[in-house]
Amino acid sequence: MSVVTKLRSPVKPMAESRAILCSTGNRFRVSKTEIATKKPQQQPRVTKSPAAAKPDSSVTSNLTASTDDSYSSSSSERSSVKTKNSDKIITPSKRTGSVTKLNNNVVAVAVAVAEDISPEIPGPVKRCHWITPNSDPIYVLFHDEEWGVPVREDKKLFELLVFSQALAEFSWPSILHKRDAFRKLFEDFDPLAIAQFTEKRLMSLRVNGCLILSEQKLRAIVDNAKSVLKVKQEFGSFRNYCWRFVNHKPLRNGYRYGRQVPVKSPKAENISKDMMQRGFRCVGPTVIYSFLQVSGIVNDHLAGCFRYQECNVETEIEPKSPETETELDPHSP
C-alpha cells in the first residue's frame, strides 16, 4: 500500500481548461466556478419604435391605460380588449399602436401621428390657353361663366356681335371693363332703338371725351341693327338666323392645344358672305368666328379645360320653349 501510494503523483488543479476535441471542432469547456465568477454581459439597448414611444403629456391626459409592460407589448396585436369589471372597451390603433378609449360615445385619441399618405390637394383648375396666372380677374370670370355658353337671345347675340367687331380696336379685358358703358350708350343693344340713331347721336357716343369706337365701327353698328330687323322679318328672330348655320346645335371641336384653335373657319367664311349679302358691315370671317366662339355656337374650349364639358352639358339640358319650336321654322303654319 505504501509503495502504491508513493508511485502516485499528487493531483494538481489545472490553471487553465484543456482543449477537448469535439465533433463540431475544438471548443473549451468552462467550469461551473468560472461561470459563477464571470461578469454578466451588458444587455443590448432596445430602441423603441415610434409607435411604442411614450405619448406626449398633452395626449396622455386623456388616456386611461394599464401600466403593465405586458399589456403595452401586446396591445398592438389585439383587436379589442374588454376590461374585467367594466364595460369599457380599449381598442388599439392598427397603424400606430395607440390606445383609443370608447366611453359613452366619446372617442379620445391617445397618440396623434400624421398619416403616411397626405390628403389629396386639388390642383389648379385647367383653363384655356389664353387664360394665364396674370390674367385680369374679370377676364377669368368671363371665361368661366360666359365664353362659349350657347346664347339664344336676340339682344344678347347682337351685343356679342358688336363686341366681336370691337376686338379690332380693343382687347376682351378692355371691352369687359367698358361693357356697362356700351350697354348704356347703345340702349341695351336693342336693334330697334339703334336703327334710329342719327349722325348726331352717333357722335355723342363718347366715354371720357373720346368716341367709344371709331366712326366706321359706329356706323356699321347702326347698319347692322337695321339688317337684324330685316333678318327677324324673314326668319322670325336673329337667333334662328344665326343658329340655322349649325342646324341649331353647337359645334364641338375639342382641340387639345391652343395652337390648333383657328382664327377663322370655312363655316365662318360662309356666314360672313351671307351676312354681307344681307347688308351687314364689318363682319369678316375673323370677326364672325370670334362671334361664334363667344356666343357658344362653336365650343372652342380646349378639351382639357373644365368648361368644355360643362358647356356641352348646359347645351344638352337646355329646355326648348314653345316659342323656340315655332321659330325654328318661320314658314310653318
mmCIF file of C-alpha atoms in Angstrom:
data_model
loop_
_atom_site.group_PDB
_atom_site.id
_atom_site.type_symbol
_atom_site.label_atom_id
_atom_site.label_comp_id
_atom_site.label_asym_id
_atom_site.label_seq_id
_atom_site.Cartn_x
_atom_site.Cartn_y
_atom_site.Cartn_z
ATOM 1 C CA MET A 1 0.000 0.000 0.000
ATOM 2 C CA SER A 2 2.789 2.379 0.760
ATOM 3 C CA VAL A 3 4.537 1.577 -2.473
ATOM 4 C CA VAL A 4 1.463 2.270 -4.476
ATOM 5 C CA THR A 5 0.947 5.481 -2.686
ATOM 6 C CA LYS A 6 4.440 6.657 -3.417
ATOM 7 C CA LEU A 7 4.084 5.902 -7.132
ATOM 8 C CA ARG A 8 1.074 8.089 -7.471
ATOM 9 C CA SER A 9 1.824 11.680 -8.290
ATOM 10 C CA PRO A 10 -0.113 14.305 -6.496
ATOM 11 C CA VAL A 11 -3.010 15.770 -8.475
ATOM 12 C CA LYS A 12 -2.634 19.470 -9.033
ATOM 13 C CA PRO A 13 -5.530 21.693 -10.057
ATOM 14 C CA MET A 14 -5.361 22.868 -13.664
ATOM 15 C CA ALA A 15 -4.748 26.519 -14.148
ATOM 16 C CA GLU A 16 -6.492 26.549 -17.493
ATOM 17 C CA SER A 17 -9.112 24.373 -19.122
ATOM 18 C CA ARG A 18 -7.749 21.868 -21.552
ATOM 19 C CA ALA A 19 -8.946 21.902 -25.132
ATOM 20 C CA ILE A 20 -11.113 18.919 -25.892
ATOM 21 C CA LEU A 21 -11.717 17.771 -29.459
ATOM 22 C CA CYS A 22 -15.417 17.566 -30.146
ATOM 23 C CA SER A 23 -17.396 16.608 -33.211
ATOM 24 C CA THR A 24 -18.021 20.209 -34.033
ATOM 25 C CA GLY A 25 -14.417 21.316 -33.652
ATOM 26 C CA ASN A 26 -12.176 22.481 -30.876
ATOM 27 C CA ARG A 27 -14.135 24.162 -28.114
ATOM 28 C CA PHE A 28 -13.464 24.937 -24.481
ATOM 29 C CA ARG A 29 -15.486 23.604 -21.621
ATOM 30 C CA VAL A 30 -15.955 26.149 -18.932
ATOM 31 C CA SER A 31 -16.149 25.010 -15.330
ATOM 32 C CA LYS A 32 -19.035 25.966 -13.069
ATOM 33 C CA THR A 33 -16.780 28.145 -10.953
ATOM 34 C CA GLU A 34 -15.853 30.229 -13.993
ATOM 35 C CA ILE A 35 -19.484 30.632 -14.929
ATOM 36 C CA ALA A 36 -20.297 31.872 -11.459
ATOM 37 C CA THR A 37 -17.403 34.313 -11.365
ATOM 38 C CA LYS A 38 -17.943 35.574 -14.920
ATOM 39 C CA LYS A 39 -19.443 39.079 -15.102
ATOM 40 C CA PRO A 40 -22.790 39.322 -16.810
ATOM 41 C CA GLN A 41 -22.635 40.917 -20.230
ATOM 42 C CA GLN A 42 -24.352 44.202 -20.754
ATOM 43 C CA GLN A 43 -27.739 43.805 -22.314
ATOM 44 C CA PRO A 44 -28.104 45.474 -25.733
ATOM 45 C CA ARG A 45 -30.066 48.681 -25.713
ATOM 46 C CA VAL A 46 -33.520 48.320 -27.208
ATOM 47 C CA THR A 47 -34.777 51.284 -29.167
ATOM 48 C CA LYS A 48 -38.470 51.704 -29.027
ATOM 49 C CA SER A 49 -40.257 52.208 -32.283
ATOM 50 C CA PRO A 50 -42.126 55.479 -32.846
ATOM 51 C CA ALA A 51 -45.368 53.563 -32.494
ATOM 52 C CA ALA A 52 -44.425 52.420 -28.990
ATOM 53 C CA ALA A 53 -42.885 55.757 -27.948
ATOM 54 C CA LYS A 54 -44.228 57.406 -24.872
ATOM 55 C CA PRO A 55 -47.153 59.619 -25.751
ATOM 56 C CA ASP A 56 -46.956 63.318 -25.214
ATOM 57 C CA SER A 57 -48.169 64.609 -21.858
ATOM 58 C CA SER A 58 -50.853 66.661 -23.574
ATOM 59 C CA VAL A 59 -52.261 63.492 -25.078
ATOM 60 C CA THR A 60 -51.831 61.145 -22.115
ATOM 61 C CA SER A 61 -54.038 63.369 -20.006
ATOM 62 C CA ASN A 62 -56.993 61.976 -21.942
ATOM 63 C CA LEU A 63 -55.755 58.378 -21.842
ATOM 64 C CA THR A 64 -56.634 55.675 -19.271
ATOM 65 C CA ALA A 65 -54.415 52.655 -19.877
ATOM 66 C CA SER A 66 -52.684 49.955 -17.858
ATOM 67 C CA THR A 67 -49.056 50.481 -16.825
ATOM 68 C CA ASP A 68 -48.267 46.815 -17.163
ATOM 69 C CA ASP A 69 -45.476 46.242 -19.704
ATOM 70 C CA SER A 70 -47.003 43.008 -20.885
ATOM 71 C CA TYR A 71 -50.206 44.790 -21.849
ATOM 72 C CA SER A 72 -48.432 47.535 -23.752
ATOM 73 C CA SER A 73 -46.381 44.970 -25.671
ATOM 74 C CA SER A 74 -49.441 43.010 -26.708
ATOM 75 C CA SER A 75 -51.777 45.968 -27.264
ATOM 76 C CA SER A 76 -50.706 46.365 -30.861
ATOM 77 C CA GLU A 77 -51.660 42.751 -31.610
ATOM 78 C CA ARG A 78 -55.105 42.779 -30.034
ATOM 79 C CA SER A 79 -58.128 43.920 -31.966
ATOM 80 C CA SER A 80 -60.059 44.894 -28.852
ATOM 81 C CA VAL A 81 -59.832 44.265 -25.066
ATOM 82 C CA LYS A 82 -62.692 44.371 -22.603
ATOM 83 C CA THR A 83 -61.828 45.232 -19.001
ATOM 84 C CA LYS A 84 -62.757 42.838 -16.231
ATOM 85 C CA ASN A 85 -65.028 44.941 -14.038
ATOM 86 C CA SER A 86 -66.379 47.466 -16.526
ATOM 87 C CA ASP A 87 -67.952 47.718 -19.945
ATOM 88 C CA LYS A 88 -65.222 49.934 -21.304
ATOM 89 C CA ILE A 89 -63.560 48.742 -24.477
ATOM 90 C CA ILE A 90 -59.956 49.629 -25.190
ATOM 91 C CA THR A 91 -59.137 49.431 -28.877
ATOM 92 C CA PRO A 92 -55.561 49.738 -30.171
ATOM 93 C CA SER A 93 -54.866 51.641 -33.387
ATOM 94 C CA LYS A 94 -53.836 49.398 -36.252
ATOM 95 C CA ARG A 95 -51.357 51.927 -37.628
ATOM 96 C CA THR A 96 -49.697 53.459 -34.581
ATOM 97 C CA GLY A 97 -50.387 51.020 -31.777
ATOM 98 C CA SER A 98 -52.018 53.800 -29.782
ATOM 99 C CA VAL A 99 -54.933 53.066 -27.483
ATOM 100 C CA THR A 100 -58.351 54.515 -28.060
ATOM 101 C CA LYS A 101 -60.865 54.583 -25.242
ATOM 102 C CA LEU A 102 -64.517 54.401 -26.063
ATOM 103 C CA ASN A 103 -66.743 55.532 -23.194
ATOM 104 C CA ASN A 104 -70.235 56.962 -23.558
ATOM 105 C CA ASN A 105 -69.697 57.601 -27.281
ATOM 106 C CA VAL A 106 -66.639 59.790 -26.537
ATOM 107 C CA VAL A 107 -63.509 58.981 -28.522
ATOM 108 C CA ALA A 108 -60.147 60.069 -27.126
ATOM 109 C CA VAL A 109 -57.174 59.527 -29.413
ATOM 110 C CA ALA A 110 -54.078 58.611 -27.411
ATOM 111 C CA VAL A 111 -51.309 59.322 -29.889
ATOM 112 C CA ALA A 112 -51.749 61.640 -32.868
ATOM 113 C CA VAL A 113 -49.459 60.541 -35.650
ATOM 114 C CA ALA A 114 -49.522 62.090 -39.122
ATOM 115 C CA GLU A 115 -50.920 59.864 -41.821
ATOM 116 C CA ASP A 116 -48.419 58.197 -44.098
ATOM 117 C CA ILE A 117 -50.385 59.397 -47.080
ATOM 118 C CA SER A 118 -51.209 63.085 -47.016
ATOM 119 C CA PRO A 119 -54.722 64.062 -48.134
ATOM 120 C CA GLU A 120 -55.087 64.867 -51.788
ATOM 121 C CA ILE A 121 -54.896 68.569 -52.509
ATOM 122 C CA PRO A 122 -56.777 69.583 -55.650
ATOM 123 C CA GLY A 123 -54.527 71.173 -58.214
ATOM 124 C CA PRO A 124 -55.196 74.368 -60.119
ATOM 125 C CA VAL A 125 -58.223 74.425 -62.377
ATOM 126 C CA LYS A 126 -57.320 73.843 -66.005
ATOM 127 C CA ARG A 127 -58.497 76.569 -68.348
ATOM 128 C CA CYS A 128 -57.955 77.525 -71.946
ATOM 129 C CA HIS A 129 -54.512 78.634 -73.068
ATOM 130 C CA TRP A 130 -55.458 82.307 -73.264
ATOM 131 C CA ILE A 131 -56.087 82.430 -69.502
ATOM 132 C CA THR A 132 -52.815 82.803 -67.582
ATOM 133 C CA PRO A 133 -51.983 83.378 -63.889
ATOM 134 C CA ASN A 134 -51.576 87.074 -64.725
ATOM 135 C CA SER A 135 -54.924 87.421 -66.492
ATOM 136 C CA ASP A 136 -57.362 90.095 -65.385
ATOM 137 C CA PRO A 137 -59.871 88.621 -62.886
ATOM 138 C CA ILE A 138 -62.777 89.964 -64.943
ATOM 139 C CA TYR A 139 -61.332 88.141 -67.946
ATOM 140 C CA VAL A 140 -61.052 84.875 -65.974
ATOM 141 C CA LEU A 141 -64.649 85.257 -64.796
ATOM 142 C CA PHE A 142 -65.734 85.896 -68.385
ATOM 143 C CA HIS A 143 -64.053 82.650 -69.449
ATOM 144 C CA ASP A 144 -65.565 80.665 -66.587
ATOM 145 C CA GLU A 145 -69.143 81.901 -66.886
ATOM 146 C CA GLU A 146 -69.854 83.382 -70.318
ATOM 147 C CA TRP A 147 -67.427 82.491 -73.091
ATOM 148 C CA GLY A 148 -68.663 79.504 -75.045
ATOM 149 C CA VAL A 149 -72.065 79.324 -73.360
ATOM 150 C CA PRO A 150 -74.811 78.960 -76.005
ATOM 151 C CA VAL A 151 -76.741 82.229 -76.364
ATOM 152 C CA ARG A 152 -80.237 82.218 -77.869
ATOM 153 C CA GLU A 153 -81.465 85.737 -77.147
ATOM 154 C CA ASP A 154 -81.584 88.315 -79.920
ATOM 155 C CA LYS A 155 -80.304 91.274 -77.884
ATOM 156 C CA LYS A 156 -77.501 89.238 -76.357
ATOM 157 C CA LEU A 157 -76.448 87.898 -79.751
ATOM 158 C CA PHE A 158 -76.393 91.388 -81.211
ATOM 159 C CA GLU A 159 -74.343 92.615 -78.240
ATOM 160 C CA LEU A 160 -71.773 89.866 -78.758
ATOM 161 C CA LEU A 161 -71.622 90.679 -82.472
ATOM 162 C CA VAL A 162 -70.805 94.305 -81.610
ATOM 163 C CA PHE A 163 -68.130 93.207 -79.122
ATOM 164 C CA SER A 164 -66.599 90.882 -81.713
ATOM 165 C CA GLN A 165 -66.358 93.827 -84.097
ATOM 166 C CA ALA A 166 -64.786 95.951 -81.332
ATOM 167 C CA LEU A 167 -61.969 93.410 -80.933
ATOM 168 C CA ALA A 168 -60.242 95.133 -83.842
ATOM 169 C CA GLU A 169 -59.725 98.155 -81.556
ATOM 170 C CA PHE A 170 -59.801 96.741 -78.016
ATOM 171 C CA SER A 171 -58.950 93.548 -76.183
ATOM 172 C CA TRP A 172 -61.516 91.469 -74.358
ATOM 173 C CA PRO A 173 -60.495 92.733 -70.887
ATOM 174 C CA SER A 174 -60.855 96.354 -72.064
ATOM 175 C CA ILE A 175 -64.258 95.639 -73.565
ATOM 176 C CA LEU A 176 -65.436 93.897 -70.416
ATOM 177 C CA HIS A 177 -64.430 96.867 -68.265
ATOM 178 C CA LYS A 178 -66.417 99.150 -70.603
ATOM 179 C CA ARG A 179 -69.380 96.803 -71.038
ATOM 180 C CA ASP A 180 -71.695 98.849 -68.817
ATOM 181 C CA ALA A 181 -70.842 101.974 -70.812
ATOM 182 C CA PHE A 182 -71.541 100.113 -74.063
ATOM 183 C CA ARG A 183 -74.935 98.975 -72.839
ATOM 184 C CA LYS A 184 -75.871 102.441 -71.680
ATOM 185 C CA LEU A 185 -74.848 104.191 -74.889
ATOM 186 C CA PHE A 186 -76.400 101.568 -77.182
ATOM 187 C CA GLU A 187 -79.781 101.309 -75.425
ATOM 188 C CA ASP A 188 -79.031 97.853 -74.018
ATOM 189 C CA PHE A 189 -78.315 96.716 -77.592
ATOM 190 C CA ASP A 190 -81.900 96.938 -78.750
ATOM 191 C CA PRO A 191 -81.696 96.734 -82.578
ATOM 192 C CA LEU A 192 -84.935 98.686 -82.976
ATOM 193 C CA ALA A 193 -83.591 101.624 -80.942
ATOM 194 C CA ILE A 194 -80.115 101.584 -82.503
ATOM 195 C CA ALA A 195 -81.530 101.550 -86.035
ATOM 196 C CA GLN A 196 -82.958 105.019 -85.354
ATOM 197 C CA PHE A 197 -79.659 106.601 -84.296
ATOM 198 C CA THR A 198 -78.829 109.777 -86.198
ATOM 199 C CA GLU A 199 -75.381 111.055 -87.114
ATOM 200 C CA LYS A 200 -75.523 113.499 -84.230
ATOM 201 C CA ARG A 201 -76.402 110.709 -81.817
ATOM 202 C CA LEU A 202 -73.520 108.636 -83.084
ATOM 203 C CA MET A 203 -71.016 111.429 -82.498
ATOM 204 C CA SER A 204 -72.266 111.756 -78.913
ATOM 205 C CA LEU A 205 -71.364 108.180 -78.013
ATOM 206 C CA ARG A 206 -68.285 109.125 -76.018
ATOM 207 C CA VAL A 207 -66.527 107.913 -72.888
ATOM 208 C CA ASN A 208 -64.212 110.349 -71.117
ATOM 209 C CA GLY A 209 -64.459 112.721 -74.053
ATOM 210 C CA CYS A 210 -63.495 110.086 -76.668
ATOM 211 C CA LEU A 211 -65.709 108.124 -79.015
ATOM 212 C CA ILE A 212 -66.343 104.692 -77.633
ATOM 213 C CA LEU A 213 -65.485 103.251 -81.055
ATOM 214 C CA SER A 214 -64.230 104.593 -84.353
ATOM 215 C CA GLU A 215 -66.734 106.341 -86.611
ATOM 216 C CA GLN A 216 -66.577 103.444 -89.074
ATOM 217 C CA LYS A 217 -67.492 100.930 -86.415
ATOM 218 C CA LEU A 218 -70.280 103.135 -85.053
ATOM 219 C CA ARG A 219 -71.893 103.484 -88.473
ATOM 220 C CA ALA A 220 -71.510 99.756 -89.040
ATOM 221 C CA ILE A 221 -73.382 99.052 -85.792
ATOM 222 C CA VAL A 222 -76.329 101.187 -86.935
ATOM 223 C CA ASP A 223 -76.397 99.462 -90.347
ATOM 224 C CA ASN A 224 -76.179 96.035 -88.710
ATOM 225 C CA ALA A 225 -79.098 96.883 -86.404
ATOM 226 C CA LYS A 226 -81.201 97.631 -89.478
ATOM 227 C CA SER A 227 -80.090 94.338 -91.063
ATOM 228 C CA VAL A 228 -81.035 92.440 -87.878
ATOM 229 C CA LEU A 229 -84.593 93.825 -88.176
ATOM 230 C CA LYS A 230 -84.789 92.558 -91.756
ATOM 231 C CA VAL A 231 -83.499 89.131 -90.721
ATOM 232 C CA LYS A 232 -86.116 88.915 -87.976
ATOM 233 C CA GLN A 233 -88.861 89.508 -90.533
ATOM 234 C CA GLU A 234 -87.559 86.665 -92.703
ATOM 235 C CA PHE A 235 -86.501 84.085 -90.094
ATOM 236 C CA GLY A 236 -88.619 85.057 -87.106
ATOM 237 C CA SER A 237 -85.625 86.035 -84.934
ATOM 238 C CA PHE A 238 -81.956 86.840 -85.178
ATOM 239 C CA ARG A 239 -81.344 83.711 -83.123
ATOM 240 C CA ASN A 240 -82.876 81.446 -85.761
ATOM 241 C CA TYR A 241 -80.793 83.088 -88.444
ATOM 242 C CA CYS A 242 -77.511 82.570 -86.572
ATOM 243 C CA TRP A 243 -78.158 79.041 -85.328
ATOM 244 C CA ARG A 244 -79.511 77.692 -88.598
ATOM 245 C CA PHE A 245 -75.941 77.563 -89.964
ATOM 246 C CA VAL A 246 -75.129 74.799 -87.456
ATOM 247 C CA ASN A 247 -78.534 73.087 -87.508
ATOM 248 C CA HIS A 248 -79.311 74.650 -84.101
ATOM 249 C CA LYS A 249 -76.652 72.519 -82.377
ATOM 250 C CA PRO A 250 -73.265 73.865 -81.208
ATOM 251 C CA LEU A 251 -70.164 72.660 -82.976
ATOM 252 C CA ARG A 252 -67.737 70.930 -80.606
ATOM 253 C CA ASN A 253 -64.170 70.981 -81.857
ATOM 254 C CA GLY A 254 -62.408 69.627 -78.770
ATOM 255 C CA TYR A 255 -58.937 70.932 -79.602
ATOM 256 C CA ARG A 256 -56.200 69.777 -77.238
ATOM 257 C CA TYR A 257 -53.729 72.618 -77.782
ATOM 258 C CA GLY A 258 -54.142 76.336 -78.206
ATOM 259 C CA ARG A 259 -52.168 76.359 -81.440
ATOM 260 C CA GLN A 260 -54.871 74.195 -83.011
ATOM 261 C CA VAL A 261 -57.633 76.759 -82.480
ATOM 262 C CA PRO A 262 -58.083 78.702 -85.732
ATOM 263 C CA VAL A 263 -58.897 82.389 -86.151
ATOM 264 C CA LYS A 264 -61.439 81.594 -88.852
ATOM 265 C CA SER A 265 -63.060 78.577 -90.440
ATOM 266 C CA PRO A 266 -64.923 77.637 -93.639
ATOM 267 C CA LYS A 267 -68.181 77.869 -91.690
ATOM 268 C CA ALA A 268 -67.308 81.411 -90.605
ATOM 269 C CA GLU A 269 -66.474 82.360 -94.171
ATOM 270 C CA ASN A 270 -69.867 81.114 -95.393
ATOM 271 C CA ILE A 271 -71.704 83.025 -92.671
ATOM 272 C CA SER A 272 -69.661 86.148 -93.402
ATOM 273 C CA LYS A 273 -70.607 86.059 -97.078
ATOM 274 C CA ASP A 274 -74.274 85.540 -96.318
ATOM 275 C CA MET A 275 -74.344 88.408 -93.823
ATOM 276 C CA MET A 276 -72.610 90.783 -96.213
ATOM 277 C CA GLN A 277 -75.207 89.983 -98.854
ATOM 278 C CA ARG A 278 -77.903 90.933 -96.347
ATOM 279 C CA GLY A 279 -76.360 94.355 -95.652
ATOM 280 C CA PHE A 280 -74.188 93.636 -92.593
ATOM 281 C CA ARG A 281 -70.876 95.509 -92.368
ATOM 282 C CA CYS A 282 -67.540 94.799 -90.680
ATOM 283 C CA VAL A 283 -68.368 91.109 -90.489
ATOM 284 C CA GLY A 284 -65.289 89.449 -91.931
ATOM 285 C CA PRO A 285 -64.514 85.744 -91.295
ATOM 286 C CA THR A 286 -62.295 86.556 -88.291
ATOM 287 C CA VAL A 287 -64.992 88.704 -86.666
ATOM 288 C CA ILE A 288 -67.634 86.075 -87.323
ATOM 289 C CA TYR A 289 -65.523 83.273 -85.895
ATOM 290 C CA SER A 290 -64.960 85.273 -82.705
ATOM 291 C CA PHE A 291 -68.715 85.812 -82.594
ATOM 292 C CA LEU A 292 -69.366 82.068 -82.994
ATOM 293 C CA GLN A 293 -66.946 81.280 -80.169
ATOM 294 C CA VAL A 294 -68.235 83.765 -77.621
ATOM 295 C CA SER A 295 -71.897 83.023 -78.355
ATOM 296 C CA GLY A 296 -71.420 79.272 -77.926
ATOM 297 C CA ILE A 297 -72.387 78.428 -81.493
ATOM 298 C CA VAL A 298 -68.918 76.879 -81.604
ATOM 299 C CA ASN A 299 -67.493 75.336 -78.433
ATOM 300 C CA ASP A 300 -63.787 76.121 -78.714
ATOM 301 C CA HIS A 301 -62.835 75.472 -75.107
ATOM 302 C CA LEU A 302 -59.835 73.161 -75.079
ATOM 303 C CA ALA A 303 -60.613 69.530 -74.327
ATOM 304 C CA GLY A 304 -58.610 69.793 -71.109
ATOM 305 C CA CYS A 305 -60.455 72.928 -69.949
ATOM 306 C CA PHE A 306 -63.035 72.312 -67.242
ATOM 307 C CA ARG A 307 -65.551 74.450 -69.161
ATOM 308 C CA TYR A 308 -65.513 72.239 -72.253
ATOM 309 C CA GLN A 309 -67.717 69.527 -70.752
ATOM 310 C CA GLU A 310 -69.775 71.996 -68.725
ATOM 311 C CA CYS A 311 -70.771 73.915 -71.856
ATOM 312 C CA ASN A 312 -71.742 70.652 -73.503
ATOM 313 C CA VAL A 313 -73.941 69.723 -70.545
ATOM 314 C CA GLU A 314 -75.565 73.157 -70.481
ATOM 315 C CA THR A 315 -76.449 72.707 -74.135
ATOM 316 C CA GLU A 316 -77.975 69.257 -73.603
ATOM 317 C CA ILE A 317 -80.143 70.221 -70.631
ATOM 318 C CA GLU A 318 -81.382 73.494 -72.132
ATOM 319 C CA PRO A 319 -85.155 73.235 -72.390
ATOM 320 C CA LYS A 320 -86.914 74.158 -75.582
ATOM 321 C CA SER A 321 -89.752 76.573 -75.115
ATOM 322 C CA PRO A 322 -92.851 76.510 -77.324
ATOM 323 C CA GLU A 323 -91.714 79.817 -78.789
ATOM 324 C CA THR A 324 -88.435 78.194 -79.844
ATOM 325 C CA GLU A 325 -90.212 75.309 -81.510
ATOM 326 C CA THR A 326 -92.334 77.627 -83.618
ATOM 327 C CA GLU A 327 -89.405 79.863 -84.502
ATOM 328 C CA LEU A 328 -87.277 77.014 -85.813
ATOM 329 C CA ASP A 329 -89.337 77.019 -88.993
ATOM 330 C CA PRO A 330 -90.664 80.502 -89.749
ATOM 331 C CA HIS A 331 -92.618 79.193 -92.759
ATOM 332 C CA SER A 332 -94.552 76.584 -90.755
ATOM 333 C CA PRO A 333 -98.271 77.344 -90.245
#
